Coordinates of C-alpha atoms in Angstrom, one line a residue:
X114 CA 65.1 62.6 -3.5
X115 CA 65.9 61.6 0.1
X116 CA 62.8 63.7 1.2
X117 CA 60.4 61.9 -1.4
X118 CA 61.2 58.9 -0.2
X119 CA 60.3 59.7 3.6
X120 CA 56.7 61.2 2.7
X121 CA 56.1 58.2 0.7
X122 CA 57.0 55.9 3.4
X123 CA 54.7 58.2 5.9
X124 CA 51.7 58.3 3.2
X125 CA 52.2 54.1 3.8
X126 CA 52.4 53.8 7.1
X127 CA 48.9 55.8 7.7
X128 CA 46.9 54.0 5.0
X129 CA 48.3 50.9 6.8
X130 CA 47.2 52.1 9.9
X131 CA 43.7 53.0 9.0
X132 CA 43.4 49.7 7.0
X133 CA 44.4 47.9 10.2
X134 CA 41.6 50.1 12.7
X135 CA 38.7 49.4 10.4
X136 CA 39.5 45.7 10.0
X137 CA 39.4 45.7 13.6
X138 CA 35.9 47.4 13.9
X139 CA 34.8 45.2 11.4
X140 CA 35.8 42.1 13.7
X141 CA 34.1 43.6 16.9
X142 CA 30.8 44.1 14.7
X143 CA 31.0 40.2 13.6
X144 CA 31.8 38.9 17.0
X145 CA 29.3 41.3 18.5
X146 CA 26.8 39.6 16.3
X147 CA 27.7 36.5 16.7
X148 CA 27.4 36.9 20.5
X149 CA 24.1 38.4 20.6
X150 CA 22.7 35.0 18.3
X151 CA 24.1 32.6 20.2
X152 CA 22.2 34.4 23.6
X153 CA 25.6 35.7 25.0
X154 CA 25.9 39.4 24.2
X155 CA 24.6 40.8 27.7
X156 CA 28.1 38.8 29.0
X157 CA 30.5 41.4 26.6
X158 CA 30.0 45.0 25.3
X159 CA 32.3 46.4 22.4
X160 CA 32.5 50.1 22.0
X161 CA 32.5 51.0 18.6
X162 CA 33.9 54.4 17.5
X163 CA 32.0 54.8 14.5
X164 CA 32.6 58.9 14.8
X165 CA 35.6 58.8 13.8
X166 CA 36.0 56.4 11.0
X167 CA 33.4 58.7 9.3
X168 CA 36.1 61.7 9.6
X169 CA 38.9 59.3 7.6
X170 CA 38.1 59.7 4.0
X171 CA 36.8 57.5 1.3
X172 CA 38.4 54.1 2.9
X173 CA 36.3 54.9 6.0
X174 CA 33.0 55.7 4.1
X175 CA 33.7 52.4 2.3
X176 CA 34.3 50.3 5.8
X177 CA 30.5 51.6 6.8
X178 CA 29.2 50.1 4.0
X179 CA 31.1 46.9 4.4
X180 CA 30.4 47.0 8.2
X181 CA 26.5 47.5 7.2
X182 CA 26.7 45.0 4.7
X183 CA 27.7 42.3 6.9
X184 CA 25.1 42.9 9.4
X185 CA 22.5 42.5 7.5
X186 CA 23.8 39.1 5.5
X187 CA 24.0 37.8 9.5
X188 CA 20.7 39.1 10.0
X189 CA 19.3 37.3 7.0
X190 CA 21.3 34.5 7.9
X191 CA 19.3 34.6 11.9
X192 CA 16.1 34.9 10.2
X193 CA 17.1 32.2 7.6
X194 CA 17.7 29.6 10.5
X195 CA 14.7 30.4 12.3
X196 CA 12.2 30.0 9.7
X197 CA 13.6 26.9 8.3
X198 CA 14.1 25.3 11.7
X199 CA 10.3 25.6 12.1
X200 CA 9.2 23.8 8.7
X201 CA 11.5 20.7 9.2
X202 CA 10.1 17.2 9.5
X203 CA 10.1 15.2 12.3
X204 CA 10.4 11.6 12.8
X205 CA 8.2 9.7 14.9
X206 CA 7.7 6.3 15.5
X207 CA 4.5 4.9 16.2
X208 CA 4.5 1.6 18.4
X209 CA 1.7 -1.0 17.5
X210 CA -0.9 -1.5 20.5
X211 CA 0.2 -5.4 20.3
X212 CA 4.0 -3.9 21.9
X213 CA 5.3 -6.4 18.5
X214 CA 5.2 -3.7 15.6
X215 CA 6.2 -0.7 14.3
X216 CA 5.0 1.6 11.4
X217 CA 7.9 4.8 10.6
X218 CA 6.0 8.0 10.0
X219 CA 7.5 11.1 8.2
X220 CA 5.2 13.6 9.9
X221 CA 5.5 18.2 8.1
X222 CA 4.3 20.7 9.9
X223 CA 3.1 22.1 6.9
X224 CA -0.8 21.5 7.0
X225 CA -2.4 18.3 5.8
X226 CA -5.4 19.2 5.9
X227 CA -5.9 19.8 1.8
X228 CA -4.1 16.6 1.4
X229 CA -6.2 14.2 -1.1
X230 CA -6.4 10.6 0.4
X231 CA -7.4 7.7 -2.0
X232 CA -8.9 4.7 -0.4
X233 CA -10.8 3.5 -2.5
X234 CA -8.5 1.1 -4.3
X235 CA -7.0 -1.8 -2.7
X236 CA -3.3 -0.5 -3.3
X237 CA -1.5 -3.2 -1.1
X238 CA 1.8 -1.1 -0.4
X239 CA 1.5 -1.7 3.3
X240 CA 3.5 -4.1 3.2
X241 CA 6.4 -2.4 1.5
X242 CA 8.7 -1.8 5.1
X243 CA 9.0 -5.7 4.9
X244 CA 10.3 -6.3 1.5
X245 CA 12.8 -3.8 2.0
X246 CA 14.0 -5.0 4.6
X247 CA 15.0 -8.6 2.5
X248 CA 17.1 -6.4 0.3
X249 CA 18.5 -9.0 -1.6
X250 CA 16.4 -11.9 -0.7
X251 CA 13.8 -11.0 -3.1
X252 CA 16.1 -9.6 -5.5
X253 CA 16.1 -11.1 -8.7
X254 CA 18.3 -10.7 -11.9
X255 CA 17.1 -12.0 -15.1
X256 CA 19.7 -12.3 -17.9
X257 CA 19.3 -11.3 -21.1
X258 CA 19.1 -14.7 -23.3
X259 CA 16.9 -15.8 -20.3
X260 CA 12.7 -16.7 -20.8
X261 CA 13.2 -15.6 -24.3
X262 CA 10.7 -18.5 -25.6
X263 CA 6.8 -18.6 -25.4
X264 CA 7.0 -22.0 -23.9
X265 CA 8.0 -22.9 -20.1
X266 CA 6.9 -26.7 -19.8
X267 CA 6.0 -28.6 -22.6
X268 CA 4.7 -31.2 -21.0
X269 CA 2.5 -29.4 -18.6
X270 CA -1.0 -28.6 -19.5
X271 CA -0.4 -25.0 -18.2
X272 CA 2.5 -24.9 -21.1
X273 CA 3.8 -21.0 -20.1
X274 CA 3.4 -22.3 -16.6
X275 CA 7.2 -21.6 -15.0
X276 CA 7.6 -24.8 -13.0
X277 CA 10.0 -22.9 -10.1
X278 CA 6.5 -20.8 -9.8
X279 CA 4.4 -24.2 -9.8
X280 CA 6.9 -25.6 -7.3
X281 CA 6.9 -22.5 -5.2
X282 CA 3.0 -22.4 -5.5
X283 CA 2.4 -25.6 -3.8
X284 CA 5.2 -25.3 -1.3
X285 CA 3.3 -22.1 0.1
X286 CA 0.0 -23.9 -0.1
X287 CA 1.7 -26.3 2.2
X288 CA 3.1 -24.4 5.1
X289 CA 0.4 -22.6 5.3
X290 CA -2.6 -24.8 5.1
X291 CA -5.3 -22.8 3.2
X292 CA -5.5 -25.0 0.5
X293 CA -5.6 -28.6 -1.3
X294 CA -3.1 -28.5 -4.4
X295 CA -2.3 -32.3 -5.3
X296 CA -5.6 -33.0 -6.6
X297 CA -5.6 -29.7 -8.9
X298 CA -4.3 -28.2 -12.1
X299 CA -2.8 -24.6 -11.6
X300 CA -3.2 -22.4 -14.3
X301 CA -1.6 -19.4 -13.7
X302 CA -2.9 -15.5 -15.4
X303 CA -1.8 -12.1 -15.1
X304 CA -3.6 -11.7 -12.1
X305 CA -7.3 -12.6 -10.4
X306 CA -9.0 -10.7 -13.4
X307 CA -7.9 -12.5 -16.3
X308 CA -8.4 -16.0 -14.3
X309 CA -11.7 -15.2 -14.0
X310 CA -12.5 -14.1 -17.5
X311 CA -10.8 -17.7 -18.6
X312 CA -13.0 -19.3 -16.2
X313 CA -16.7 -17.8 -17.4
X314 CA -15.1 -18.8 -20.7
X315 CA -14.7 -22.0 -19.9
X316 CA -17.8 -22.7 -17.8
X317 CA -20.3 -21.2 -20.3
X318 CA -18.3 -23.2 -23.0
X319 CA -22.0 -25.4 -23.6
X320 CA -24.0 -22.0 -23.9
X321 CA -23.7 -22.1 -27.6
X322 CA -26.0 -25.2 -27.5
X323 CA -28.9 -23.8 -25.7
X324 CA -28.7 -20.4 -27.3
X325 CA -28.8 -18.3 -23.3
X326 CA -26.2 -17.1 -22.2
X327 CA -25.2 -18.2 -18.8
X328 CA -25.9 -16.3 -15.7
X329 CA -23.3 -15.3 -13.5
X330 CA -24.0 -14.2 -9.4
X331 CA -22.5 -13.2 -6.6
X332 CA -24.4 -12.5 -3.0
X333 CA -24.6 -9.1 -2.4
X334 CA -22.2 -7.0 -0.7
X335 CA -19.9 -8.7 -3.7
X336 CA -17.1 -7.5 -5.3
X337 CA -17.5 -4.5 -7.2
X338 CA -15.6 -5.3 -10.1
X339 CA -17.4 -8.6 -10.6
X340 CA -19.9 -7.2 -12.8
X341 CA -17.8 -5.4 -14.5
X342 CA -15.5 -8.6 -15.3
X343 CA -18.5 -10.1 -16.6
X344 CA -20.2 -7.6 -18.9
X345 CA -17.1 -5.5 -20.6
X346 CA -16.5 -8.3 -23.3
X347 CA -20.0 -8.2 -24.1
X348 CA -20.3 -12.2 -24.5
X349 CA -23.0 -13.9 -25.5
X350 CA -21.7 -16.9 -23.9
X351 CA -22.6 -15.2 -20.5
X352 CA -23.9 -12.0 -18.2
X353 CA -24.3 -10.5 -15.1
X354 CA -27.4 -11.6 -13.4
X355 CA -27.0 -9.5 -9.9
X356 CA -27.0 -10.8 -6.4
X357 CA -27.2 -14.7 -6.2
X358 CA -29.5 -14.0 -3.0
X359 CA -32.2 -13.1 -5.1
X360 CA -31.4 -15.4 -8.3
X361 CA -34.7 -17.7 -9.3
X362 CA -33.3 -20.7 -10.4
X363 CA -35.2 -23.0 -13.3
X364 CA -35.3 -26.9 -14.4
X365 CA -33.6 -25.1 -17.5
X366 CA -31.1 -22.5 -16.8
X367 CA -27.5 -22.5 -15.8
X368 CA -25.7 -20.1 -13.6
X369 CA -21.9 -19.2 -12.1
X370 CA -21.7 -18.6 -8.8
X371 CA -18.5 -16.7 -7.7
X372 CA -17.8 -16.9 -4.0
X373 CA -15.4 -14.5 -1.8
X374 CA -14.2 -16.2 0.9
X375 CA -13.0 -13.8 3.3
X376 CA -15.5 -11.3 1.0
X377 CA -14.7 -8.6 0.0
X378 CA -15.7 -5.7 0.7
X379 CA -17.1 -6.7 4.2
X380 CA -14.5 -9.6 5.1
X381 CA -16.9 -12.2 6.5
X382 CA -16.6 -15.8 5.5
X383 CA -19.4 -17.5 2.7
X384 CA -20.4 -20.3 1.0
X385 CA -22.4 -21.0 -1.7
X386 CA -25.7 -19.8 -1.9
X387 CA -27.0 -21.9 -4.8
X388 CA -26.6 -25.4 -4.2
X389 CA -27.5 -27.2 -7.5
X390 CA -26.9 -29.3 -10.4
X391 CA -27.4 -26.4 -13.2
X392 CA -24.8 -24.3 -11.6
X393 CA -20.7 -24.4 -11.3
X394 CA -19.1 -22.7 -8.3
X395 CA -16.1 -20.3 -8.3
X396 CA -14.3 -19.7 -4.9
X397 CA -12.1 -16.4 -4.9
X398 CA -9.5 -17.1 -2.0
X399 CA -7.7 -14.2 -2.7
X400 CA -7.7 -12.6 0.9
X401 CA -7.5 -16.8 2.9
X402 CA -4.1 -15.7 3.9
X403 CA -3.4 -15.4 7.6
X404 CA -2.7 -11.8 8.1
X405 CA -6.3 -11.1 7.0
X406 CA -8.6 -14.5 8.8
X407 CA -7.6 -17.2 10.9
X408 CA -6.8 -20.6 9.1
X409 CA -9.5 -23.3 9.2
X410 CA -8.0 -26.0 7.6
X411 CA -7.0 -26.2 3.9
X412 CA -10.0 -25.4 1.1
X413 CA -10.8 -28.3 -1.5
X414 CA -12.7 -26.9 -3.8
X415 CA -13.3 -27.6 -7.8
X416 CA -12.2 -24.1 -8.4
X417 CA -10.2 -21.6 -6.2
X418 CA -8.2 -18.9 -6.9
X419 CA -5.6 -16.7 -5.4
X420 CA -3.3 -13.5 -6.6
X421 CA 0.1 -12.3 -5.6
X422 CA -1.2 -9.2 -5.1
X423 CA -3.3 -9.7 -1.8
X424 CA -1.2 -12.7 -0.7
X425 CA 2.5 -10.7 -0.6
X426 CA 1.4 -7.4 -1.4
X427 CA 3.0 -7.3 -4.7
X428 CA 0.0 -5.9 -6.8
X429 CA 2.3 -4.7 -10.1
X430 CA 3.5 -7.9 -10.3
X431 CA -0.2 -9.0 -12.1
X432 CA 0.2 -13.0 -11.5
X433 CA -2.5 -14.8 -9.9
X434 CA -3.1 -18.4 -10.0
X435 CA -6.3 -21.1 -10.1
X436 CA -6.5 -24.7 -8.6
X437 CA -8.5 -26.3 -10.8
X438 CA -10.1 -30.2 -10.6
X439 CA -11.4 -30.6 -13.8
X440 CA -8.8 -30.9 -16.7
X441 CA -11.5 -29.9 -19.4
X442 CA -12.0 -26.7 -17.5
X443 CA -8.2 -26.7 -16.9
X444 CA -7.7 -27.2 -20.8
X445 CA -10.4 -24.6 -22.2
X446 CA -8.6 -21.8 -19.4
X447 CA -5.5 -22.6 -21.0
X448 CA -6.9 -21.8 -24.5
X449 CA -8.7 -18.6 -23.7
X450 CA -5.4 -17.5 -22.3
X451 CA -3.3 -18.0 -25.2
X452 CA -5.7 -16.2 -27.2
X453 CA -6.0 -13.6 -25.2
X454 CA -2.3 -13.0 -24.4
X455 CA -0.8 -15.8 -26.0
X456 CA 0.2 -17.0 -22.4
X457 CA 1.6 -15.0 -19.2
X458 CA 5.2 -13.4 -18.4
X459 CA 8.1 -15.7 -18.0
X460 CA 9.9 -12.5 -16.1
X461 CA 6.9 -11.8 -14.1
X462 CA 6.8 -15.8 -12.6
X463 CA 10.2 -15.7 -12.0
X464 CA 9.5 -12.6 -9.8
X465 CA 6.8 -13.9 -7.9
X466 CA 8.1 -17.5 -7.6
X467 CA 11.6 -15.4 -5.5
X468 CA 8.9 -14.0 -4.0
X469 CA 7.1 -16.9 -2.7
X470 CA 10.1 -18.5 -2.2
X471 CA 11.1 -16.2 0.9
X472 CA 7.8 -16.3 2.6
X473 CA 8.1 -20.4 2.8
X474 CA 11.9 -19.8 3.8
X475 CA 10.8 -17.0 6.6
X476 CA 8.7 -20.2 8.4
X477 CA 11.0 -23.3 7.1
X478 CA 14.4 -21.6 7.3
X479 CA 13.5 -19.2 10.5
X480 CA 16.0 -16.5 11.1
X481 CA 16.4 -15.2 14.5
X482 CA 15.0 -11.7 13.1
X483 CA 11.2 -12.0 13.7
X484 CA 11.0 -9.8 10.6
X485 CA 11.8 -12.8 8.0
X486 CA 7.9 -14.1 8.9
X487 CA 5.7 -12.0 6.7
X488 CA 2.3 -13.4 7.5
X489 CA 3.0 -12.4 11.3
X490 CA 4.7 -9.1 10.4
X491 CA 2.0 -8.3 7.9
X492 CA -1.0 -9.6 10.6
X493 CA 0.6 -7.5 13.3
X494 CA 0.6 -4.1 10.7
X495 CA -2.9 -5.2 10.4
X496 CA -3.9 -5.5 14.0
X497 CA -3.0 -2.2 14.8
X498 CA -4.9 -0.6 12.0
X499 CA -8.2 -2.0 13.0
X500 CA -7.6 -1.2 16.1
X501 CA -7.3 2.3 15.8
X502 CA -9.6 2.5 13.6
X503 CA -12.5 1.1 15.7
X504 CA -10.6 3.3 18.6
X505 CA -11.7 6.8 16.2
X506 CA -15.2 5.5 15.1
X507 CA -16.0 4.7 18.3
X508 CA -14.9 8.8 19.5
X509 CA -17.0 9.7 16.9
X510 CA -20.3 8.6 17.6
X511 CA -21.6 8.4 13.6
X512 CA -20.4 5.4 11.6
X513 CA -20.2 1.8 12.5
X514 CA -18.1 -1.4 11.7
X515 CA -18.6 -5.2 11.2
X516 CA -17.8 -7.6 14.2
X517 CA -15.6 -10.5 13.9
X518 CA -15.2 -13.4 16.8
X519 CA -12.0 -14.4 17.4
X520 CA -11.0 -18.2 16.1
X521 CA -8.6 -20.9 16.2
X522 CA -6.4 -20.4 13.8
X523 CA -4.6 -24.0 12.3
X524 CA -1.3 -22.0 10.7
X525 CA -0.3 -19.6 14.3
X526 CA -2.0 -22.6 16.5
X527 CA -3.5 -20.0 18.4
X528 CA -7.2 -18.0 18.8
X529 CA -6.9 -15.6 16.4
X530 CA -9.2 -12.4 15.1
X531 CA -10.6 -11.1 11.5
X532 CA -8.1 -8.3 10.0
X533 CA -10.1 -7.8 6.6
X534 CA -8.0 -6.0 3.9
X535 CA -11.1 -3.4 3.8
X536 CA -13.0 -1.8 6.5
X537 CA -16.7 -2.1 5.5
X538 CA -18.1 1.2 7.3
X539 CA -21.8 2.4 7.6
X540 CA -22.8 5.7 8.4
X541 CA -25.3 5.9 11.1
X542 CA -25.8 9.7 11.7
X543 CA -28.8 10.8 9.7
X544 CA -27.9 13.4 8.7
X545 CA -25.3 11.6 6.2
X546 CA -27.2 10.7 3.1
X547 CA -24.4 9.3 1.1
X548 CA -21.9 8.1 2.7
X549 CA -19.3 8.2 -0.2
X550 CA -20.4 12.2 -0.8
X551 CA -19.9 12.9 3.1
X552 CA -16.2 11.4 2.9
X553 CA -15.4 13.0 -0.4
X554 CA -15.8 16.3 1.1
X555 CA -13.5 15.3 3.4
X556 CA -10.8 14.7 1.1
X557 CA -11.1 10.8 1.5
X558 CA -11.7 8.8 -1.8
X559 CA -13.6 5.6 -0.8
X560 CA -15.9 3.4 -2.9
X561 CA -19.8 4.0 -2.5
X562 CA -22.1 0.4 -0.9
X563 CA -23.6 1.3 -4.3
X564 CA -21.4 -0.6 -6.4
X565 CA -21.7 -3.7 -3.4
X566 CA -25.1 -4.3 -4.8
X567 CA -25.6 -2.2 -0.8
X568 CA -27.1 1.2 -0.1
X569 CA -25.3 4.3 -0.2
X570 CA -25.0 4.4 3.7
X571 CA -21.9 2.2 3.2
X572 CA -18.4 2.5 1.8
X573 CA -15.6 0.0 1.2
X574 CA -12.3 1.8 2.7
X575 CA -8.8 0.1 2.2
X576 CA -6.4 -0.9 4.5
X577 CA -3.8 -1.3 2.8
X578 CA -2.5 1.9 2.1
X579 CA 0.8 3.8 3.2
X580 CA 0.7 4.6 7.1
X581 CA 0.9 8.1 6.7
X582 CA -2.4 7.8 4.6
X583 CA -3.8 6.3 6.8
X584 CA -2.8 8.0 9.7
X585 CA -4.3 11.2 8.3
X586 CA -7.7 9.3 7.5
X587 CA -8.3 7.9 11.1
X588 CA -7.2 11.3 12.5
X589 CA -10.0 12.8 10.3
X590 CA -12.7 10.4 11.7
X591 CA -11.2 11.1 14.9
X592 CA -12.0 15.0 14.4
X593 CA -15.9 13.8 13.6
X594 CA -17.3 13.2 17.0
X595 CA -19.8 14.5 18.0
X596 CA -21.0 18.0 19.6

């Protein structure tokens, strides 16, 4: 019994010794490893008797395996790393040319070059860096029991007008200058494109009685959607007649004339072109806001209108609103509105109204952060675009972009330069036939001269898209010089 004992008390001590050797081997292997990944294994050397762990048995066979096992999980884990280290992003901050502004760019290594860029809508979320940083300032909770009714004011002749929007409307107005608002009705519509439907509603109101329908221009390059605006309801109270250039007026007929002012898509400043009795004159201010033209006084027009989406950026939002003289014209707008959409968001003032409401408080209640002042944050963005932009279509030797002089400007009190929302660019080489075709093929969307009432040598590009976008689509132009 004694002896039993003793052997099994040997038997234990030499499986604990070989379990103790391998574990050992195993470590040196690791740290061996280890070493040689961190650059340090020519400073230690570990001999590793591998001989004779082969010679002890099943455990030892077992240890190999273990031993092999780990070595090529770290060598996995080394390649891992090294690939992965290669693909990560990189942050890099671009610095405006003005030394004022900044523009955060989340830049892959992986290849851009398939990357699809859209310009050819006017997508204003540029300006989305400076409503995050309000945070809360533009925040806005709506309860539940709140602008539950059709009916805002009563009272008011706009009846679904919010009167915080009116009041914030006119306040803006104010600071900045770009407009008369005392003297005007504002009816407000779910955005520039129902406004303008109300208004060719309201101006051809008489068409009835002469049995024509009433002709509605624009001067050519014009908005591209103006035609559209004008012949998708397929009135007979009006139509699109073409470019007001060209427009032969008569003793009998009767005509709209819709003016951009900055235009878009080339960004220069107009007036009328027809100057007569027979005809009624819409002014689209929707880009008079001083990132995008200097400030030359405040507009007193009949008719002007303006959007939330151009003026703050806040395109989803769809309010715009009209200043309008004539209460008749005021009155009919109202009507076509409630039957078209039996008036406008309630939730969608209140928005925009918050909205408003910290732009005037950026210039009336200045914080010591320059980024409270949109207009200058949002000019400076701008600025730097154009810039760099002209900077890559210079390098490259085949396109071409309007000139604007610098002005006095009556809201910064200093000269100030054009920053159009669009970048109207002809292509001067050639060889380009169609501009819109050429740029396609290079993965940029744009919008063809074509649909301008201009040639197909130009394209409308916007300006307003993410940086990134945009940093790609200059660096393409860039690439184009040429050889």
């Amino acid at each position: 019994m004694a002896q039993a004992q003793a052997q099994r008390r040997r038997n234990g001590n030499i499986r604990n010794g070989n379990g103790n050797g391998s574990q050992c081997k195993e470590n040196d292997l690791l740290l061996l490893l280890r070493e040689r990944s961190e650059g340090q294994g020519h400073h230690h050397v570990h001999r590793l008797n591998l001989t004779s762990s082969l010679n002890k048995g099943n455990n030892a066979k077992a240890t190999i395996v273990t031993v092999l096992a780990l070595a090529m999980a770290m060598l996995l884990l080394l390649f891992y790393s090294s690939s992965t280290s290669t693909s990560t992003s990189t942050r890099i901050t671009s610095p405006s040319t003005t030394g004022t502004a900044y523009e955060a760019l989340s830049v892959s290594v992986s290849p851009d070059s398939d990357a699809v860029i859209n310009l050819d809508h006017g997508d204003p979320t540029m300006f989305e860096p400076f409503w995050k940083n309000a945070g809360d300032k533009a925040t806005v909770v709506i309860p539940g029991w709140h602008t539950m009714s059709y009916f805002s004011d009563t009272s008011n002749l706009c009846w679904f007008l919010e009167p915080d929007f009116a009041n914030q409307v006119h306040r803006l107005h104010r600071i900045v200058g770009n407009a008369v608002t005392h003297a005007h009705h504002i009816i407000v519509g779910v955005g520039s494109t129902q406004l303008i439907h109300a208004l060719l509603f309201a101006l051809s109101a008489t068409a009835t009685a002469t049995h024509h329908p009433v002709s509605v221009v624009s001067a050519a390059p014009f908005y591209s959607m103006y035609p559209g605006i004008t012949d998708f309801l397929k009135s007979r109270l009006f139509r699109w007649a073409g470019d007001a250039t060209s427009f032969k007026v008569n003793g009998s007929s009767s005509f709209i004339e819709i003016i951009c002012s900055p235009n878009n898509p080339d960004g220069t400043l107009r007036r009328a072109v027809l100057s007569t009795e027979a005809g009624k004159l819409v002014h689209d201010l929707a880009y008079y806001w001083p990132q995008y033209t200097p400030m030359r006084g405040p507009a007193d027009e009949d008719i002007m209108l303006f959007t939330v989406s151009k003026a703050t950026g806040h395109a989803g939002t769809r309010i715009g609103w009209a200043l309008v003289r004539d209460a008749d014209v005021a009155r009919r707008m109202v009507k076509f509105i409630e039957m078209n959409s039996i008036g406008v968001s309630k939730d969608s003032q209140v928005r925009a109204a918050r909205i408003l409401q910290v732009i005037s408080d950026g210039y009336e209640l200045p914080d010591p952060d320059s980024t409270t002042s949109f207009f200058h944050f949002s000019r400076r963005l701008l600025a730097d675009r154009w810039q760099r932009l002209r900077r890559a279509v210079e390098e490259s030797g085949r396109f071409s972009l309007p000139q604007f002089s610098s002005e006095f400007c009556e809201f910064t009190k200093e000269h100030a330069e054009t920053y159009p929302a669009f970048a109207w660019l002809r292509c001067d080489d050639e060889s380009i036939e169609d501009c819109e075709g050429f740029f396609k093929s290079m993965k940029v969307l744009t919008r063809s001269g074509r649909h301008f009432g201009a040639g197909p040598e130009y394209i409308r590009i916007s300006m307003l898209d993410r940086a990134h976008n945009f940093d790609l689509f200059v660096e393409r132009i860039a690439s184009l010089g040429l050889r």
